[in-house]
């Protein structure tokens, strides 16, 4: 198992890749701290993990609140005595709109959750990781920071700040054994996208086929498979990798 006995916190464990990451990390042997704002949602994930023989606890957290972030880290330590990994998957996506007319309030909220929220969580886990002599932080970012997309400017700006957080922390934490990396996700097949495709009615299948044809791997990557890159970066197999940005988008970042 890639993550056997590692204690991993996952924020933003809502529908989609956040939930897939929790379940997949547990299947790889991790003890998972499942976190999101909805207690019902995260308790359901924990029950599912436990039902399959895994270990997990549910800890509600809004990453825009520093005290809640610190409480989340403390819950992991209280339960298992250490923190080996942090996955910053919590996000806020503003409305799709061009920057020319973008809501500044929504933009600031995106920065507060996507970038500052990740920093709050990093600040909360770094002391325990430093004391233990190492750890891994994985920041979940987006293809839109490499490949501008109409209407995605506000979200991409906030995630670009997250990308810089990765590079900055990787340098600042030199010699501590704490690694910090980014995954750049693109279109992912999972509950959120399935819901969107369903909302298109008769046009849904055509949209799915068109989008798949534009991605070099020939299909829309499933979120559970994209999450495997996160497990790699959390694992000892990535012991010499820090400050990196890994494209996990089926090659979409190089497609015209």
GROMACS .gro file of C-alpha atoms in nm, residues 11-208:
model
  198
   11UNK     CA    1  -0.992   1.937   0.297
   12UNK     CA    2  -1.281   2.006   0.063
   13UNK     CA    3  -1.414   1.650   0.074
   14UNK     CA    4  -1.729   1.738  -0.114
   15UNK     CA    5  -1.875   1.564  -0.420
   16UNK     CA    6  -1.613   1.487  -0.681
   17UNK     CA    7  -1.241   1.450  -0.643
   18UNK     CA    8  -1.231   1.545  -0.274
   19UNK     CA    9  -1.439   1.240  -0.186
   20UNK     CA   10  -1.249   1.024  -0.432
   21UNK     CA   11  -0.922   1.132  -0.270
   22UNK     CA   12  -1.042   1.035   0.077
   23UNK     CA   13  -1.161   0.693  -0.032
   24UNK     CA   14  -0.857   0.625  -0.246
   25UNK     CA   15  -0.609   0.735   0.021
   26UNK     CA   16  -0.779   0.503   0.270
   27UNK     CA   17  -0.761   0.217   0.020
   28UNK     CA   18  -0.387   0.287  -0.004
   29UNK     CA   19  -0.358   0.239   0.372
   30UNK     CA   20  -0.378   0.598   0.496
   31UNK     CA   21  -0.556   0.705   0.812
   32UNK     CA   22  -0.769   0.982   0.671
   33UNK     CA   23  -0.899   1.298   0.835
   34UNK     CA   24  -1.200   1.379   0.617
   35UNK     CA   25  -1.291   1.747   0.620
   36UNK     CA   26  -1.544   1.979   0.460
   37UNK     CA   27  -1.805   2.222   0.588
   38UNK     CA   28  -2.088   1.966   0.579
   39UNK     CA   29  -2.076   1.721   0.870
   40UNK     CA   30  -2.332   1.489   0.710
   41UNK     CA   31  -2.126   1.458   0.392
   42UNK     CA   32  -1.798   1.380   0.564
   43UNK     CA   33  -1.954   1.139   0.811
   44UNK     CA   34  -2.097   0.945   0.516
   45UNK     CA   35  -1.749   0.919   0.364
   46UNK     CA   36  -1.603   0.802   0.695
   47UNK     CA   37  -1.874   0.537   0.729
   48UNK     CA   38  -1.797   0.414   0.378
   49UNK     CA   39  -1.423   0.396   0.451
   50UNK     CA   40  -1.482   0.216   0.780
   51UNK     CA   41  -1.716  -0.028   0.609
   52UNK     CA   42  -1.431  -0.127   0.379
   53UNK     CA   43  -1.188  -0.179   0.667
   54UNK     CA   44  -1.017   0.161   0.655
   55UNK     CA   45  -0.952   0.419   0.925
   56UNK     CA   46  -1.095   0.770   0.910
   57UNK     CA   47  -1.244   1.046   1.120
   58UNK     CA   48  -1.474   1.331   1.020
   59UNK     CA   49  -1.381   1.685   1.124
   60UNK     CA   50  -1.587   1.976   0.985
   61UNK     CA   51  -1.379   2.275   0.879
   62UNK     CA   52  -1.424   2.600   0.691
   63UNK     CA   53  -1.073   2.684   0.568
   64UNK     CA   54  -1.156   3.056   0.570
   65UNK     CA   55  -1.150   3.032   0.953
   66UNK     CA   56  -0.805   3.007   1.113
   67UNK     CA   57  -0.933   2.860   1.439
   68UNK     CA   58  -1.115   2.582   1.253
   69UNK     CA   59  -0.801   2.501   1.054
   70UNK     CA   60  -0.598   2.472   1.372
   71UNK     CA   61  -0.868   2.257   1.530
   72UNK     CA   62  -0.859   2.027   1.228
   73UNK     CA   63  -0.485   1.973   1.266
   74UNK     CA   64  -0.525   1.918   1.640
   75UNK     CA   65  -0.794   1.654   1.580
   76UNK     CA   66  -0.553   1.456   1.362
   77UNK     CA   67  -0.281   1.472   1.626
   78UNK     CA   68  -0.521   1.386   1.908
   79UNK     CA   69  -0.645   1.082   1.713
   80UNK     CA   70  -0.320   0.945   1.571
   81UNK     CA   71  -0.034   1.147   1.718
   82UNK     CA   72   0.104   1.293   1.397
   83UNK     CA   73   0.030   1.441   1.053
   84UNK     CA   74   0.211   1.298   0.751
   85UNK     CA   75   0.017   1.458   0.469
   86UNK     CA   76  -0.216   1.745   0.383
   87UNK     CA   77  -0.425   1.769   0.068
   88UNK     CA   78  -0.556   2.121   0.011
   89UNK     CA   79  -0.860   2.039  -0.199
   90UNK     CA   80  -1.109   2.293  -0.058
   91UNK     CA   81  -1.212   2.550  -0.315
   92UNK     CA   82  -1.460   2.820  -0.403
   93UNK     CA   83  -1.550   2.870  -0.769
   94UNK     CA   84  -1.692   3.213  -0.850
   95UNK     CA   85  -1.951   3.256  -1.122
   96UNK     CA   86  -1.826   3.210  -1.476
   97UNK     CA   87  -1.764   3.562  -1.600
   98UNK     CA   88  -1.502   3.767  -1.780
   99UNK     CA   89  -1.263   3.966  -1.562
  100UNK     CA   90  -1.379   4.289  -1.724
  101UNK     CA   91  -1.706   4.260  -1.531
  102UNK     CA   92  -1.607   4.012  -1.259
  103UNK     CA   93  -1.754   4.041  -0.911
  104UNK     CA   94  -1.472   4.162  -0.687
  105UNK     CA   95  -1.646   4.016  -0.381
  106UNK     CA   96  -1.653   3.671  -0.542
  107UNK     CA   97  -1.292   3.710  -0.654
  108UNK     CA   98  -1.182   3.792  -0.299
  109UNK     CA   99  -1.377   3.492  -0.169
  110UNK     CA  100  -1.196   3.271  -0.418
  111UNK     CA  101  -0.860   3.401  -0.295
  112UNK     CA  102  -0.968   3.358   0.066
  113UNK     CA  103  -1.063   2.992   0.023
  114UNK     CA  104  -0.838   2.866  -0.258
  115UNK     CA  105  -0.513   3.039  -0.161
  116UNK     CA  106  -0.534   3.184   0.190
  117UNK     CA  107  -0.731   2.878   0.305
  118UNK     CA  108  -0.451   2.651   0.186
  119UNK     CA  109  -0.198   2.869   0.368
  120UNK     CA  110  -0.404   2.857   0.688
  121UNK     CA  111  -0.401   2.478   0.669
  122UNK     CA  112  -0.031   2.465   0.591
  123UNK     CA  113   0.045   2.689   0.888
  124UNK     CA  114  -0.166   2.457   1.102
  125UNK     CA  115   0.016   2.135   1.007
  126UNK     CA  116   0.374   2.255   0.956
  127UNK     CA  117   0.468   2.257   1.328
  128UNK     CA  118   0.373   1.888   1.365
  129UNK     CA  119   0.545   1.795   1.040
  130UNK     CA  120   0.857   1.988   1.134
  131UNK     CA  121   0.873   1.815   1.471
  132UNK     CA  122   0.834   1.475   1.302
  133UNK     CA  123   1.109   1.554   1.053
  134UNK     CA  124   0.898   1.565   0.740
  135UNK     CA  125   0.566   1.551   0.563
  136UNK     CA  126   0.397   1.621   0.232
  137UNK     CA  127   0.157   1.899   0.134
  138UNK     CA  128  -0.030   1.867  -0.196
  139UNK     CA  129  -0.215   2.171  -0.329
  140UNK     CA  130  -0.488   2.088  -0.580
  141UNK     CA  131  -0.487   2.347  -0.856
  142UNK     CA  132  -0.624   2.378  -1.206
  143UNK     CA  133  -0.535   2.357  -1.573
  144UNK     CA  134  -0.688   2.704  -1.607
  145UNK     CA  135  -0.370   2.853  -1.456
  146UNK     CA  136  -0.177   2.724  -1.759
  147UNK     CA  137  -0.442   2.748  -2.028
  148UNK     CA  138  -0.672   3.050  -1.995
  149UNK     CA  139  -1.036   2.965  -2.050
  150UNK     CA  140  -1.324   3.206  -2.109
  151UNK     CA  141  -1.503   3.288  -1.785
  152UNK     CA  142  -1.245   3.114  -1.564
  153UNK     CA  143  -1.032   3.420  -1.492
  154UNK     CA  144  -1.135   3.474  -1.130
  155UNK     CA  145  -1.094   3.109  -1.036
  156UNK     CA  146  -0.764   3.084  -1.222
  157UNK     CA  147  -0.626   3.397  -1.052
  158UNK     CA  148  -0.693   3.247  -0.709
  159UNK     CA  149  -0.546   2.910  -0.805
  160UNK     CA  150  -0.241   3.082  -0.955
  161UNK     CA  151  -0.179   3.227  -0.609
  162UNK     CA  152  -0.201   2.870  -0.478
  163UNK     CA  153   0.063   2.765  -0.732
  164UNK     CA  154   0.295   3.036  -0.603
  165UNK     CA  155   0.225   2.926  -0.245
  166UNK     CA  156   0.360   2.584  -0.342
  167UNK     CA  157   0.685   2.723  -0.480
  168UNK     CA  158   0.732   2.965  -0.192
  169UNK     CA  159   0.675   2.711   0.082
  170UNK     CA  160   0.895   2.453  -0.092
  171UNK     CA  161   1.185   2.698  -0.067
  172UNK     CA  162   1.104   2.831   0.279
  173UNK     CA  163   1.081   2.477   0.420
  174UNK     CA  164   1.416   2.368   0.279
  175UNK     CA  165   1.589   2.119   0.506
  176UNK     CA  166   1.281   2.039   0.715
  177UNK     CA  167   1.182   1.728   0.522
  178UNK     CA  168   0.847   1.887   0.436
  179UNK     CA  169   0.767   1.870   0.066
  180UNK     CA  170   0.510   2.092  -0.109
  181UNK     CA  171   0.375   2.020  -0.456
  182UNK     CA  172   0.086   2.109  -0.685
  183UNK     CA  173  -0.142   1.901  -0.906
  184UNK     CA  174  -0.300   2.079  -1.203
  185UNK     CA  175  -0.638   1.920  -1.265
  186UNK     CA  176  -0.849   1.972  -1.576
  187UNK     CA  177  -1.188   1.839  -1.679
  188UNK     CA  178  -1.267   1.540  -1.458
  189UNK     CA  179  -1.548   1.291  -1.488
  190UNK     CA  180  -1.725   1.268  -1.155
  191UNK     CA  181  -2.042   1.383  -0.981
  192UNK     CA  182  -2.010   1.758  -1.055
  193UNK     CA  183  -1.942   1.713  -1.427
  194UNK     CA  184  -2.199   1.435  -1.460
  195UNK     CA  185  -2.453   1.676  -1.311
  196UNK     CA  186  -2.358   1.946  -1.562
  197UNK     CA  187  -2.376   1.706  -1.856
  198UNK     CA  188  -2.714   1.588  -1.733
  199UNK     CA  189  -2.838   1.947  -1.726
  200UNK     CA  190  -2.766   1.975  -2.100
  201UNK     CA  191  -3.041   1.726  -2.180
  202UNK     CA  192  -3.024   1.591  -2.535
  203UNK     CA  193  -2.699   1.779  -2.594
  204UNK     CA  194  -2.519   1.607  -2.306
  205UNK     CA  195  -2.380   1.311  -2.500
  206UNK     CA  196  -2.255   1.536  -2.779
  207UNK     CA  197  -2.081   1.760  -2.528
  208UNK     CA  198  -1.917   1.461  -2.358
   0.00000   0.00000   0.00000
